[in-house]
C-alpha atoms as a PDB file:
ATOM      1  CA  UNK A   1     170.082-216.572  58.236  1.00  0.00           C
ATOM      2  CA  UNK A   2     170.739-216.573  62.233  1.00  0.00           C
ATOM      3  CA  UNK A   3     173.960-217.394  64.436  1.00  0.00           C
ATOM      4  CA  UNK A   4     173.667-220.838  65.063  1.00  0.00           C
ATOM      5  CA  UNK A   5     175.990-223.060  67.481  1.00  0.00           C
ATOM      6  CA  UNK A   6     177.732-225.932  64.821  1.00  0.00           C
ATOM      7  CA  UNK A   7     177.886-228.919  67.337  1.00  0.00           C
ATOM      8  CA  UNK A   8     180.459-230.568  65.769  1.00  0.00           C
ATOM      9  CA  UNK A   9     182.722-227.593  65.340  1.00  0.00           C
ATOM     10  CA  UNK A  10     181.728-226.171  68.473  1.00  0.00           C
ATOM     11  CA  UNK A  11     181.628-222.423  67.392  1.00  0.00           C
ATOM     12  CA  UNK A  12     179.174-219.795  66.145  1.00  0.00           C
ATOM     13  CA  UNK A  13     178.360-219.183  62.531  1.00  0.00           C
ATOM     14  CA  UNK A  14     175.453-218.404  60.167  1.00  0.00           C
ATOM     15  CA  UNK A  15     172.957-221.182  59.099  1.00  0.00           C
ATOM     16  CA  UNK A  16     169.433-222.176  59.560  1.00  0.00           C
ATOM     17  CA  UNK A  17     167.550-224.785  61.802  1.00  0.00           C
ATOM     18  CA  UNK A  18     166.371-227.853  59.937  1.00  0.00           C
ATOM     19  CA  UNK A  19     163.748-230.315  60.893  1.00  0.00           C
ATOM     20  CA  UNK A  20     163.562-233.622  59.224  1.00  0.00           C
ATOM     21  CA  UNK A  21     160.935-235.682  60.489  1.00  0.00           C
ATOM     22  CA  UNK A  22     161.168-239.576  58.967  1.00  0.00           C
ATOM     23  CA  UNK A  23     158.373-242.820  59.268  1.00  0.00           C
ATOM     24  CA  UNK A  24     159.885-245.998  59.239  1.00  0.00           C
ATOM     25  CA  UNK A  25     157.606-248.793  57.488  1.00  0.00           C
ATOM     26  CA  UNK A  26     155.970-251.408  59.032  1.00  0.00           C
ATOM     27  CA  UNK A  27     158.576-253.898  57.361  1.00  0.00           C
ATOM     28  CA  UNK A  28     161.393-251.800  58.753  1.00  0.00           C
ATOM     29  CA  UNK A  29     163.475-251.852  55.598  1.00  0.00           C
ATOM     30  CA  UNK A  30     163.183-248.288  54.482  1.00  0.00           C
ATOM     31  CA  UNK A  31     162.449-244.705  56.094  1.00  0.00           C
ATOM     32  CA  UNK A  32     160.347-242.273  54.201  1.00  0.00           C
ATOM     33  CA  UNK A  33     160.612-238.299  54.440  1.00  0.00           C
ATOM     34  CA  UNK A  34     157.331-237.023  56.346  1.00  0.00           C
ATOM     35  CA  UNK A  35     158.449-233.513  56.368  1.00  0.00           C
ATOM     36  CA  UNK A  36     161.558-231.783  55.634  1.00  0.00           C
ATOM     37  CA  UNK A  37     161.790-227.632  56.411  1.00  0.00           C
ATOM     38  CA  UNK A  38     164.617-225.088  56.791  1.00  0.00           C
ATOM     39  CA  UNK A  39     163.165-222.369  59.322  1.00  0.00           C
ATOM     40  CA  UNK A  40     164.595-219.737  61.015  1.00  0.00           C
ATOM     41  CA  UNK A  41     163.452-219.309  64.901  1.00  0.00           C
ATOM     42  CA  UNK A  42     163.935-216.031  64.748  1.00  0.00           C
ATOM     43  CA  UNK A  43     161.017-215.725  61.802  1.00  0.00           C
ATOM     44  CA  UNK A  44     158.944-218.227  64.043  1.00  0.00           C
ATOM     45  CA  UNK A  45     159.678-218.099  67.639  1.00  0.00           C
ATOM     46  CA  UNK A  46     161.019-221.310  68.170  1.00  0.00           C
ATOM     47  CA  UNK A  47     162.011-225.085  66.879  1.00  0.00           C
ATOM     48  CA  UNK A  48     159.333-226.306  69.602  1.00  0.00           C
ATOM     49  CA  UNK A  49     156.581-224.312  67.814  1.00  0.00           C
ATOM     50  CA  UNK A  50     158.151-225.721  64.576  1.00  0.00           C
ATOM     51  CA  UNK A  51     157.828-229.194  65.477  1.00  0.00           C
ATOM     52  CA  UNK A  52     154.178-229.042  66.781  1.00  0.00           C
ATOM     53  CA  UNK A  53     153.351-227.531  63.288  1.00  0.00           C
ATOM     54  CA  UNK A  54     155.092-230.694  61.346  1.00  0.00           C
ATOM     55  CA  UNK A  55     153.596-233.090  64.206  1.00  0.00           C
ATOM     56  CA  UNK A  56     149.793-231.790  63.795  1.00  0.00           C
ATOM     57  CA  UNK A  57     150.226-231.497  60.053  1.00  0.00           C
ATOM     58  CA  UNK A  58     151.531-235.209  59.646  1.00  0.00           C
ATOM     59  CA  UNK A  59     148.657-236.825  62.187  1.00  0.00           C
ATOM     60  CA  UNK A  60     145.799-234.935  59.903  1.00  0.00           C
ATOM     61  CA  UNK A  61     147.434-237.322  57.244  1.00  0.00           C
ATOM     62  CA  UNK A  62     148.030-240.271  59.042  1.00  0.00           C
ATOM     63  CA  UNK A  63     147.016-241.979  62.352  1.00  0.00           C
ATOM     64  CA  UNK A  64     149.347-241.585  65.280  1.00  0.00           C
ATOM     65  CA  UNK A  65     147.693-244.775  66.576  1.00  0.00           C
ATOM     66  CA  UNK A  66     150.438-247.468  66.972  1.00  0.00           C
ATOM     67  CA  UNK A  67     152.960-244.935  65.998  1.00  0.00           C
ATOM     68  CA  UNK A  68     155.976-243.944  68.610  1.00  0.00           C
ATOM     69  CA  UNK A  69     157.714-240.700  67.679  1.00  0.00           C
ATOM     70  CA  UNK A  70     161.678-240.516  68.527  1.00  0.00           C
ATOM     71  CA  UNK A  71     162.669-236.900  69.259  1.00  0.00           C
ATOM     72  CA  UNK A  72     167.064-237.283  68.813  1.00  0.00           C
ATOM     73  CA  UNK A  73     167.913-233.765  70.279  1.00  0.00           C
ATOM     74  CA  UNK A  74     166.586-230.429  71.337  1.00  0.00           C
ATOM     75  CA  UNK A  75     163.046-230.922  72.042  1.00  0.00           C
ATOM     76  CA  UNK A  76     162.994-232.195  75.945  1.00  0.00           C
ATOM     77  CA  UNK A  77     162.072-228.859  77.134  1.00  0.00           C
ATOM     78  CA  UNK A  78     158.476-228.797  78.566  1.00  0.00           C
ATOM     79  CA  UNK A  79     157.490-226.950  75.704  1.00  0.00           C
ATOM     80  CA  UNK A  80     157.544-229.960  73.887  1.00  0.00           C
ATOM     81  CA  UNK A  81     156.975-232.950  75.998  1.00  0.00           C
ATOM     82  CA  UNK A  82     153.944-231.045  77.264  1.00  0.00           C
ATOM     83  CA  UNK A  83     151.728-231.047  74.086  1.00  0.00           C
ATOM     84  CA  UNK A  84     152.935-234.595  73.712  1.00  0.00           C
ATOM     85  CA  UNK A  85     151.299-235.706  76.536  1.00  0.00           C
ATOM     86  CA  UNK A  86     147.701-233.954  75.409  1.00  0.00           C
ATOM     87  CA  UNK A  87     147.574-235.388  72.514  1.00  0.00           C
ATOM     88  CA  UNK A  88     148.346-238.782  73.695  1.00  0.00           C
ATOM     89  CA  UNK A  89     151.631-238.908  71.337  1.00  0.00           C
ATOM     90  CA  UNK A  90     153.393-241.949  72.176  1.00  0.00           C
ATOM     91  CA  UNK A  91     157.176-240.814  71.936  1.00  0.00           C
ATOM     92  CA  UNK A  92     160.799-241.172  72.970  1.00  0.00           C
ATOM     93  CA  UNK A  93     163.197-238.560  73.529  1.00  0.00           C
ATOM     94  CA  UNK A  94     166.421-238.341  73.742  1.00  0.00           C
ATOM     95  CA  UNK A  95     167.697-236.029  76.950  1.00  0.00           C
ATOM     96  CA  UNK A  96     170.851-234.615  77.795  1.00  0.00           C
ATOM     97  CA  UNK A  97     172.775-235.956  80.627  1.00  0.00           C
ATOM     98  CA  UNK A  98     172.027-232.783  82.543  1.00  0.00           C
ATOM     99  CA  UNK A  99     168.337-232.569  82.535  1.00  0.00           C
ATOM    100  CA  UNK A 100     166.153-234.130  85.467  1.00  0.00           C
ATOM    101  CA  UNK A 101     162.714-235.690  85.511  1.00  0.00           C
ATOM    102  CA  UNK A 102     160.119-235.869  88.032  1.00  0.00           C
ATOM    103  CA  UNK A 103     158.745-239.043  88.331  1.00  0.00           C
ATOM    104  CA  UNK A 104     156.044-239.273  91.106  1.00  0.00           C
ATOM    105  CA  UNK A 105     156.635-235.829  92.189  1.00  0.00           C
ATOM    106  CA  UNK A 106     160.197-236.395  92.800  1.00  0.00           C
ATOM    107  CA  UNK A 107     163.326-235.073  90.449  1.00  0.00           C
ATOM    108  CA  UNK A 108     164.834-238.083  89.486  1.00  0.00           C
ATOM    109  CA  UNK A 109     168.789-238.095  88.145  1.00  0.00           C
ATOM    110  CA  UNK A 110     168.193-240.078  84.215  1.00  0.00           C
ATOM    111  CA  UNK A 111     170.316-242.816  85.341  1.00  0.00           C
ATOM    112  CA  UNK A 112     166.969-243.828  87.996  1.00  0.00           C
ATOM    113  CA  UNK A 113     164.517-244.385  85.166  1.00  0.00           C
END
């Protein structure tokens, strides 16, 4: 176990990182579990290394073509969007209202986009 931050709560206490990655069908009545892990980022350096893992383990099971990943929270960092773009991930992530794009070469407030 590590100190994590409890959103909701808004304080400090002792728990572990989870990442739940879900596939929707193509009929769009039911989600499926892709891959499910507790994980402590102190044991693996980080939730972005985490999530490449689960990404590159689901794609060598299924094809990401025609697939669009939705990241909710936590993975806008360049660490993340990054690899994304290399591997020609089609994806959607959710940013907080602080962060700041460049778009052409210019930082652009989220609101621009």
């Amino acid at each position: 176990m590590e100190k994590l931050r409890d959103g909701n709560a808004r304080e400090i206490g002792n728990g572990y990182h989870l990442l739940n990655i879900l596939g929707v069908g193509k009929n769009r009545k039911r989600m499926v579990s892709l891959f499910g892990e507790l994980y402590g980022e102190s044991i693996i350096g980080s939730s972005n290394l985490k999530l490449l893992e689960a990404l590159d383990f689901i794609f060598s099971i299924i094809s990401k073509t025609g697939k669009i990943l939705i990241l909710e929270r936590g993975f806008e960092g360049r660490g993340v969007i990054k690899p994304l773009i290399d591997k020609s991930i089609d994806s959607v992530l959710r940013l907080q209202a602080l962060r700041k794009l460049l778009i052409k070469s210019r930082e652009a407030e989220y609101e621009e986009w």
